[in-house]
Every structure is written in C-alpha cells, then in structure tokens.
Coordinates of C-alpha atoms in Angstrom, one line a residue:
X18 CA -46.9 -27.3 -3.9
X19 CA -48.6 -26.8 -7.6
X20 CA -49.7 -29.7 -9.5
X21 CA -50.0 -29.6 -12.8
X22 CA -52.5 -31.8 -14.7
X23 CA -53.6 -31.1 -18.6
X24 CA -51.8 -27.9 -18.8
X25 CA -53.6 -26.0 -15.8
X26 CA -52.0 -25.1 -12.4
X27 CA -54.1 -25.7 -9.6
X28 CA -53.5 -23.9 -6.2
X29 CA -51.9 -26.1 -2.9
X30 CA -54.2 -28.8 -1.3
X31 CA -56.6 -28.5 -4.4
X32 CA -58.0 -31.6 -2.0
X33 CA -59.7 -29.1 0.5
X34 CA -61.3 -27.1 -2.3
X35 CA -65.5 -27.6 -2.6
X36 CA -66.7 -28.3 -6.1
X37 CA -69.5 -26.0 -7.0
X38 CA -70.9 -26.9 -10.3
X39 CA -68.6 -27.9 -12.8
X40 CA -66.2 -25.4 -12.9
X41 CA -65.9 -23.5 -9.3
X42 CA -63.6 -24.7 -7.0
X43 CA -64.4 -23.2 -3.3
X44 CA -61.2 -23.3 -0.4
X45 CA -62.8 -24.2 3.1
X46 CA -60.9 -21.7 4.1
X47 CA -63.0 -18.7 2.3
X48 CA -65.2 -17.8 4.7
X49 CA -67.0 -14.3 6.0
X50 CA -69.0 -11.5 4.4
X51 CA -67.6 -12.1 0.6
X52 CA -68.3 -15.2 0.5
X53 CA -71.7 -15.6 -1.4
X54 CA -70.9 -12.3 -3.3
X55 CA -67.4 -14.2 -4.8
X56 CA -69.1 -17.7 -5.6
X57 CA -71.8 -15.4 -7.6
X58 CA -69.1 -13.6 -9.5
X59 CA -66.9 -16.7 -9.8
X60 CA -70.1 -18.6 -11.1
X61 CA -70.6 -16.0 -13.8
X62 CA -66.7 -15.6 -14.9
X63 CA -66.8 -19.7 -15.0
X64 CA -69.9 -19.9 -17.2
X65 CA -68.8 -17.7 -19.5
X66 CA -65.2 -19.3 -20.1
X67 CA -65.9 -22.6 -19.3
X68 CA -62.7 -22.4 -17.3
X69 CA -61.8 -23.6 -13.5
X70 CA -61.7 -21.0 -11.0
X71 CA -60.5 -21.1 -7.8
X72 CA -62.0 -18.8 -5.0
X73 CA -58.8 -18.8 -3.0
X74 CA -58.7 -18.9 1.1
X75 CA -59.0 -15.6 3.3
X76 CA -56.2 -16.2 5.8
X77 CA -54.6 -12.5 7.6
X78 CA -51.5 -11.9 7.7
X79 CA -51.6 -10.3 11.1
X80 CA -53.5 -13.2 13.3
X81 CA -52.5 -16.6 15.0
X82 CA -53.3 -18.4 11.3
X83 CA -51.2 -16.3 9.2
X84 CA -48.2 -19.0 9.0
X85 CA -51.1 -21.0 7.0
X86 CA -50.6 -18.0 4.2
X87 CA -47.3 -20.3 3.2
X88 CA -49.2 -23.5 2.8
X89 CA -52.6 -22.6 1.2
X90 CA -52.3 -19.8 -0.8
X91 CA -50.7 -20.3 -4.3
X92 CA -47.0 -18.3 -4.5
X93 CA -47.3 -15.0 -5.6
X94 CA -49.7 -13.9 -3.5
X95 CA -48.7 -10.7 -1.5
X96 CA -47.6 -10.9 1.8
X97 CA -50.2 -8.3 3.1
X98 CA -53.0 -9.1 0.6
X99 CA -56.3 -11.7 -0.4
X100 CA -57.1 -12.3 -3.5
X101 CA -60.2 -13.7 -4.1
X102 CA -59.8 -15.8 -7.5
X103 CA -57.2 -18.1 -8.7
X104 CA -57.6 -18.2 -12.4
X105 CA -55.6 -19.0 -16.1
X106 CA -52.9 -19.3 -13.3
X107 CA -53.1 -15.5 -12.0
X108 CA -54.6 -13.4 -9.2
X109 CA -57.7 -12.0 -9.9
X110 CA -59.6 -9.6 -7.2
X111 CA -63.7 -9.8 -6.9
X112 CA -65.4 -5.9 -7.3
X113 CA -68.9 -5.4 -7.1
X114 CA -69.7 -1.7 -8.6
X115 CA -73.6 -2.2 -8.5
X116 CA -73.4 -0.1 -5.0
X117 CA -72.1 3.5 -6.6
X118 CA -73.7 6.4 -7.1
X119 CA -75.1 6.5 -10.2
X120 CA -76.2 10.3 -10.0
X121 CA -72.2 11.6 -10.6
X122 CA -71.4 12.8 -13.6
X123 CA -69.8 11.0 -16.0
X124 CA -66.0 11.7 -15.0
X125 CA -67.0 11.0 -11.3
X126 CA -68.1 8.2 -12.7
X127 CA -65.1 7.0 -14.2
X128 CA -63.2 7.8 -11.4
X129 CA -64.9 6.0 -9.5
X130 CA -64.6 2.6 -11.1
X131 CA -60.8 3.6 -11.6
X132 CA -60.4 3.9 -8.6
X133 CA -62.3 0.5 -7.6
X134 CA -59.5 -1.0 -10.1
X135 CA -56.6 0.5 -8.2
X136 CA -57.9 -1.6 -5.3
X137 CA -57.9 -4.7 -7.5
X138 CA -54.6 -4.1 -8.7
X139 CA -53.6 -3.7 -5.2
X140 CA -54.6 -7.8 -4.3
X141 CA -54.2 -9.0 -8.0
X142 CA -52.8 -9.1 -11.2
X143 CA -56.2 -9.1 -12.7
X144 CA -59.9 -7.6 -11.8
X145 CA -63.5 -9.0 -12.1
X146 CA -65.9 -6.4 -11.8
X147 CA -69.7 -6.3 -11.6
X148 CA -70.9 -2.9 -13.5
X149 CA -74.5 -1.7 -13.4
X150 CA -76.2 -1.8 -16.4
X151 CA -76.7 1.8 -15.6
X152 CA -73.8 3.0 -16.5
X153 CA -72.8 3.6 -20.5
X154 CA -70.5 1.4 -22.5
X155 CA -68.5 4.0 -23.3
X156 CA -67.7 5.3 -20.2
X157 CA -66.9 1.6 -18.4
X158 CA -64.4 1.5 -21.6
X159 CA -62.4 4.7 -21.1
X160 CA -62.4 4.6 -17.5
X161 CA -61.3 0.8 -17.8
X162 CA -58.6 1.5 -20.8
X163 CA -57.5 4.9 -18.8
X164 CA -56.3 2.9 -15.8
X165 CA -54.7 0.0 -18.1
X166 CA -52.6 2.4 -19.7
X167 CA -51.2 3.9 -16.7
X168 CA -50.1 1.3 -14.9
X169 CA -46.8 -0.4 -15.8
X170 CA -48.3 -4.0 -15.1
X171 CA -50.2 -5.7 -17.6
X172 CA -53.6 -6.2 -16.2
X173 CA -56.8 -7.8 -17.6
X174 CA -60.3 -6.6 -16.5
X175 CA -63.0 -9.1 -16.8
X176 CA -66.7 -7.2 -17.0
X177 CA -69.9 -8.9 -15.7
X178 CA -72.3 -6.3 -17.2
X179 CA -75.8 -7.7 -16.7
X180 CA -75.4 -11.0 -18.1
X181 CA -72.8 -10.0 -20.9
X182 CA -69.4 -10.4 -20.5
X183 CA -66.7 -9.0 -22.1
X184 CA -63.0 -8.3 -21.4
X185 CA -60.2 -5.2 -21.6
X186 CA -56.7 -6.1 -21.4
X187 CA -53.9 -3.3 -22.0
X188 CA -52.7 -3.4 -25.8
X189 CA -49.3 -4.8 -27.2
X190 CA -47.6 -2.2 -27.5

C-alpha cells in the first residue's frame, strides 16, 4: 500500500528500500546487470532535482517470484514490464545511448534514439536517457520532440547529456 507523507507517494514497503545519498532510494530487490548503470543514472536525475527517486524492484512476471509483482511494485506498473524508476509518482525507464553508433547519419541517428524511446515508453510513462555528448543538440531535440508528438500519451524525457540536464515534455496543446 502507498503512503503518503509531505505530499510525495512513496512505493510499497518503502522499509526494504537502501538509502543511497540523500535522495536515492534502492529496493533490495533490484539486482542483476542494471544495477550500477540505474543507481548512476538515478544519482544524476536526483542531483539535479533534488527529488527522491526510487530505483524500483526487478521481479519477472514469468518465474516462481512473480506473485511478489502485487506486493512490491507500486500499481500501475505493467503486468509484463520493469520499470526502473519510481519518480514525481510515475514510471520512468533507465536508457543509456552512450553505446550507438555515432558514424550514422544524422536521421539514423534520430531514429535511433526514437527508437530507444519507444522502448521506454514500452516500461514507463516517462524516459531518462544518457546521450553522448557527441551527438548535436539539435538532433537529440527533434528526434526527442518527433516521438513526443506521435504518441497519444503524455510523456516526459529527462536528458543526462554530459553533466547538463535538461528536459522535453510534449506541449499543451
């Protein structure tokens, strides 16, 4: 069950969560190859907005634990999916671009990190990406903006690029 204490919802048994600095909250139950890679990116998002975030637990949905999906993972989540944040009380899915090819063109490029977003959207309502300082401005911002406006939800994409940060949500329309 939520709690709610000064305004913030917090995700179930907030007791079994690690405290990592003073705003990262880690479950016991996030474990496995991700794990350094989402307290990094969690770290950065945390710094930035002096805001608690929650890296959430991995638990399948297709293995002998799954009936823990009901009791530790916040409600909303997907039956079939993990996302790895918990933050301003939505979803937000971990991508690391830093590993593309930075020898496309510049519409490979873009669909590239579109296409990383897609997967985001899949897990989450909301995407945290790490972009290489390689890449322009201008074409993080149109690939970013080009997938906002064609999906119906209303995502937000938080950018770690470098050590700036900035974020893209869909406009009010």
């Amino acid at each position: 069950m939520k709690k709610e204490e000064d305004n913030e919802l917090f995700p179930p048994h907030i007791e079994t969560y690690q405290k990592l600095g003073e705003y990262v909250y880690v479950s016991d139950l996030h474990q496995g190859t991700e794990r350094a890679e989402n307290i990094r990116l969690a770290t950065f998002l945390a710094e930035k907005t002096k805001e608690k975030i929650f890296i959430l637990p991995i638990i399948q949905p297709l293995t002998n634990n799954a009936d823990l999906r009901n009791e530790y993972l916040p409600k909303g989540v997907k039956k079939d999916k993990n996302p790895d944040f918990y933050f301003r009380a939505r979803f937000v899915d971990g991508k690391n671009m830093t590993t593309i090819d930075f020898t496309d063109n510049e519409n490979k490029l873009r669909a590239k990190i579109q296409g990383r977003l897609k997967e985001a959207f899949k897990q989450a309502n909301d995407a945290l990406v790490e972009v290489p300082l390689l890449i322009d401005r201008s074409i993080i911002y149109s690939s970013v903006n080009g997938q906002l406006n064609s999906s119906k939800n209303n995502h937000i994409v938080y950018i770690k690029y470098g050590e700036e940060f900035f974020t893209i949500k869909k406009p009010d329309k």
